[in-house]
XYZ file of C-alpha atoms in Angstrom:
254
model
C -18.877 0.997 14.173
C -18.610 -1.022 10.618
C -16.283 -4.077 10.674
C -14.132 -2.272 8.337
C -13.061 0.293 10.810
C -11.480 -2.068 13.162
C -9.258 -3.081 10.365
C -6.774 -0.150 11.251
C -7.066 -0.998 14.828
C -6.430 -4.558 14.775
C -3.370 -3.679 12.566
C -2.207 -1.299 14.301
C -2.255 -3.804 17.380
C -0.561 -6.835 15.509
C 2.023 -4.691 13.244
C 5.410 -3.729 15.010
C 6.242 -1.822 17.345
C 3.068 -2.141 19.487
C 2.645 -6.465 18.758
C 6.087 -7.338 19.947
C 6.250 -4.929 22.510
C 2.811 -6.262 23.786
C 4.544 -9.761 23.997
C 7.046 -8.360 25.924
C 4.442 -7.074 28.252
C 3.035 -10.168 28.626
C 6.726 -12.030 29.383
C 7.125 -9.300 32.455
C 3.308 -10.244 33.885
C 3.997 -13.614 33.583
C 7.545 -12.921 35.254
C 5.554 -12.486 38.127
C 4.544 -16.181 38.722
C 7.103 -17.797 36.227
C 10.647 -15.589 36.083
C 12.958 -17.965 33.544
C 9.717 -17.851 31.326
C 8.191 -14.707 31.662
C 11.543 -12.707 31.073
C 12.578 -14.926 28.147
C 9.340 -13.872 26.300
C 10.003 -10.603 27.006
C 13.355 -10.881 25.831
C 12.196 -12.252 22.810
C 9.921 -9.845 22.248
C 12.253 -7.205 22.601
C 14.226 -8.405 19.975
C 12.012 -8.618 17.493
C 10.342 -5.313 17.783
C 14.485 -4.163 17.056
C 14.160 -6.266 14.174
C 11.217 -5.455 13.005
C 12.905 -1.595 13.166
C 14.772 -2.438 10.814
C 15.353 -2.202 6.710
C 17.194 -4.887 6.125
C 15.314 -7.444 7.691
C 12.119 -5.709 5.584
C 13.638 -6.584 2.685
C 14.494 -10.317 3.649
C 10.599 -10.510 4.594
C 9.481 -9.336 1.513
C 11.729 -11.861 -0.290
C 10.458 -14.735 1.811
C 6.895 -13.862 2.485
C 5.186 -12.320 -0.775
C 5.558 -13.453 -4.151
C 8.074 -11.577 -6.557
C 7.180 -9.030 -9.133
C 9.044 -7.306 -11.996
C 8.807 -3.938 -13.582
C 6.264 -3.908 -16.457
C 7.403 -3.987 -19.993
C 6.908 -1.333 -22.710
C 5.165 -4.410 -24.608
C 3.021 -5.290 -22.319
C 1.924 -1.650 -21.841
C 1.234 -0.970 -25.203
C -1.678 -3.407 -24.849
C -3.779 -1.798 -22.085
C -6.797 -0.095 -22.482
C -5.984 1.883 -19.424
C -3.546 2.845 -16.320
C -5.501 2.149 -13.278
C -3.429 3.503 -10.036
C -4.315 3.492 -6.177
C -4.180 5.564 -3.894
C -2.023 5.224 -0.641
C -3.361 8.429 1.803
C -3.788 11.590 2.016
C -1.757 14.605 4.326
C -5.041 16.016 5.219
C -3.866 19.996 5.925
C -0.068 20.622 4.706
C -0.099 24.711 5.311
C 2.553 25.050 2.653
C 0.026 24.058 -0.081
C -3.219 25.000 1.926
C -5.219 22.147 0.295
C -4.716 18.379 0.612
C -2.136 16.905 -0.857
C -1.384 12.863 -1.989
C 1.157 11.662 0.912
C 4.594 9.915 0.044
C 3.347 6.893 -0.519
C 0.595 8.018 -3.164
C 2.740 10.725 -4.823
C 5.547 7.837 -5.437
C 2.726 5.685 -7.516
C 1.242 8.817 -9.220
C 4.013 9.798 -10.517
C 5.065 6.551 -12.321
C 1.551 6.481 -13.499
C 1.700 10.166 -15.095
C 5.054 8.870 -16.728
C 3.530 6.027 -17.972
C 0.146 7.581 -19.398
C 2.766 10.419 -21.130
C 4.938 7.336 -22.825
C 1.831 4.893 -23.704
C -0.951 8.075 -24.905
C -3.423 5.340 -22.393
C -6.238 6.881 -20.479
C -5.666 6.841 -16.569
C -8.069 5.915 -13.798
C -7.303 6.074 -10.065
C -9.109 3.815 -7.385
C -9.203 5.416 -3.569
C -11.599 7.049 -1.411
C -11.413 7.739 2.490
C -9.391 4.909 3.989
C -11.368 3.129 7.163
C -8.783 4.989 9.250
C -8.908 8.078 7.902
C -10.114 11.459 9.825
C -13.616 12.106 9.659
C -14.347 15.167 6.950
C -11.337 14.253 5.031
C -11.276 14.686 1.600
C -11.385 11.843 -0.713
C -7.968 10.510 -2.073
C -9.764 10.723 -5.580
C -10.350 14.724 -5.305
C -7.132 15.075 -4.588
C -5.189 12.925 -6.351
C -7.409 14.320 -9.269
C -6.361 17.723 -8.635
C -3.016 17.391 -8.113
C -2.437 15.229 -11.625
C -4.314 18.012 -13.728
C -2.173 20.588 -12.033
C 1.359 19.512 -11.793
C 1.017 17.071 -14.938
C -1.903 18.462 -17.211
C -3.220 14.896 -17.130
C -6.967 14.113 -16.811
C -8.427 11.215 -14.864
C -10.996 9.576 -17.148
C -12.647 7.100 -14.502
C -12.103 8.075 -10.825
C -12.894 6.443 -8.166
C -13.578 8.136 -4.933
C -15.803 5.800 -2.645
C -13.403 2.765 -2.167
C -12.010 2.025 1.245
C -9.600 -0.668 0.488
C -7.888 -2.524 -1.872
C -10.940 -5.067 -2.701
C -13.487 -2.012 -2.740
C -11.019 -0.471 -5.062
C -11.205 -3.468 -7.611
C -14.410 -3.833 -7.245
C -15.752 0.131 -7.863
C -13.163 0.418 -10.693
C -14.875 -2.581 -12.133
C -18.399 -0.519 -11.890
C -16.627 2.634 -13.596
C -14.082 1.636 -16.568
C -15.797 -1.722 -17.025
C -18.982 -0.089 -18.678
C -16.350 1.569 -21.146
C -15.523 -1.864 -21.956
C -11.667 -1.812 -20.300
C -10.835 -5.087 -19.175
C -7.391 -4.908 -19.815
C -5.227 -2.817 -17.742
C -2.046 -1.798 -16.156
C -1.885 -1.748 -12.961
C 0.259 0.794 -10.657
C 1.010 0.752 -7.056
C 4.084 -0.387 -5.122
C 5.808 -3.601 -5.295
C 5.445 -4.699 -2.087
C 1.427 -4.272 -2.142
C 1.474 -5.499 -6.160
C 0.612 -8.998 -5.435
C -2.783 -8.600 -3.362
C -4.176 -5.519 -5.312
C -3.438 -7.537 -8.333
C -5.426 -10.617 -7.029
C -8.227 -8.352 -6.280
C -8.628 -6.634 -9.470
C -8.569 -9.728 -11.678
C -11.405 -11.225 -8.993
C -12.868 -8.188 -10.439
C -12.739 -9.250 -13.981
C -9.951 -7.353 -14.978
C -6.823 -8.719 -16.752
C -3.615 -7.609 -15.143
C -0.012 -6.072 -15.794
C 1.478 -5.244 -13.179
C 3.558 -2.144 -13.054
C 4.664 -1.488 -10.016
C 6.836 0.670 -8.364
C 9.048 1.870 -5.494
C 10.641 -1.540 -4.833
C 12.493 -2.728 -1.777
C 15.934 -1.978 -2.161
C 18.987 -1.005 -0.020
C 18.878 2.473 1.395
C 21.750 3.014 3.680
C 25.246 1.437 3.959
C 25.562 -1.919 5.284
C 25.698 -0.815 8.567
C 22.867 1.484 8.946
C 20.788 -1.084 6.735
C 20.540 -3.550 9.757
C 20.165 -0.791 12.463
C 16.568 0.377 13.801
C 15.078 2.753 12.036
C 11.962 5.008 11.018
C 12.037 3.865 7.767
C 13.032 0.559 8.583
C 10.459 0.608 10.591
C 7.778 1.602 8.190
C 9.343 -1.153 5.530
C 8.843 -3.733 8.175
C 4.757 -2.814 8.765
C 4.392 -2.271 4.980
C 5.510 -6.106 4.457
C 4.164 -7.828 7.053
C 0.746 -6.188 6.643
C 0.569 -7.339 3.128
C 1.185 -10.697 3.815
C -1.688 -11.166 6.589
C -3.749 -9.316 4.080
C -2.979 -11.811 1.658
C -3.509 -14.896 4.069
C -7.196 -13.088 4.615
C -8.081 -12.601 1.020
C -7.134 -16.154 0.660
C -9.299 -17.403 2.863
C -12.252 -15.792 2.758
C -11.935 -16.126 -1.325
């Protein structure tokens, strides 16, 4: 097993549900020996695994852990040599389409990317291989993603990218590909929430950076169902708080 492939697993350990419902594991074992202590830390970590469920407190997180960004400006845009957008996954066998497909995630960036390669006439690019937790065989986020933009947009990918396994891999490779073109300056697309650490990496790479991200946090219920557990809310919750320990490890080993 490479290191990278415990990635996932470690994650999927330390991300809600399964980390705060392992603490409140631990709070009933040590109830055993300790009660007042052992079922407080169970309490507690009952509590925050509802929390964690749901979309409101995602959004607070993503206010108070990563760094803001805004949406790009035609301006800005006009100065790029390229859009450069990542991948997010893959639904490996959909039997509707009979092929892969991007997943939500990915469709949400391509699509702002094929809108903004239409309004700028810039050449796109698109970083992502076969994530470390993907299924063996799959096929490559780059093939797909590939496919589905020259089907459903008529737009070509200049400079793809189907080897990366992360975001660093994806700076890195793109660097390889466009950067022998000469594109150093580019615009960036992925979602806001994951913005700040993909941008790092790609201008560790040597590229400069606008950001133009997309899908944002924002309120998607009524102010009830906002701060209720949810599958979304959920989701939101992981999405943040894995970007912010991968930011704390790209700082330090950086």
């Amino acid at each position: 097993m490479q290191p990278g492939e415990l990635k996932p697993i470690l994650t999927a350990l330390v991300l809600p549900p399964t980390g705060p419902l392992l603490l409140a594991l631990l709070g009933l074992l040590i109830a055993a020996r300790r009660r007042t202590a052992g079922l407080a830390l169970a309490a507690l970590g009952i509590v925050v695994a509802l929390a964690l469920g749901s979309h409101g407190v995602a959004r607070l997180l993503a206010r108070g852990l990563l760094p803001q960004v805004a949406p790009a400006q035609a301006g800005a845009l006009r100065e790029v040599q390229a859009i450069v957008v990542l991948g997010a996954g893959v639904w490996v066998a959909p039997p509707e389409y009979g092929t892969a497909q991007p997943n939500e995630a990915a469709l949400v960036r391509l699509r702002y990317a094929a809108r903004l390669a239409r309004q700028t006439g810039k050449p796109l690019a698109f970083a992502g291989g076969v994530g470390w937790g993907a299924m063996d065989g799959a096929e490559t986020e780059g093939s797909v993603s590939r496919r589905m933009l020259q089907e459903d947009y008529g737009l070509q990918v200049r400079w793809l990218d189907d080897r990366s396994r992360d975001t660093e891999e994806n700076a890195t490779r793109m660097a390889e590909l466009a950067g022998r073109d000469g594109v150093r300056r580019i615009a960036l697309v992925t979602d806001a929430i994951h913005m700040p650490r993909a941008a790092a990496a790609f201008r560790r790479a040597g590229f400069e950076v606008v950001p133009a991200p997309t899908d944002f946090p924002r309120p998607e219920h009524n102010p009830v169902l906002e701060w209720l557990p949810s599958t979304p809310g959920l989701a939101a919750c992981r999405h943040v708080i894995r970007e912010w320990l991968g930011s704390l490890v790209a700082r330090a080993t950086h």
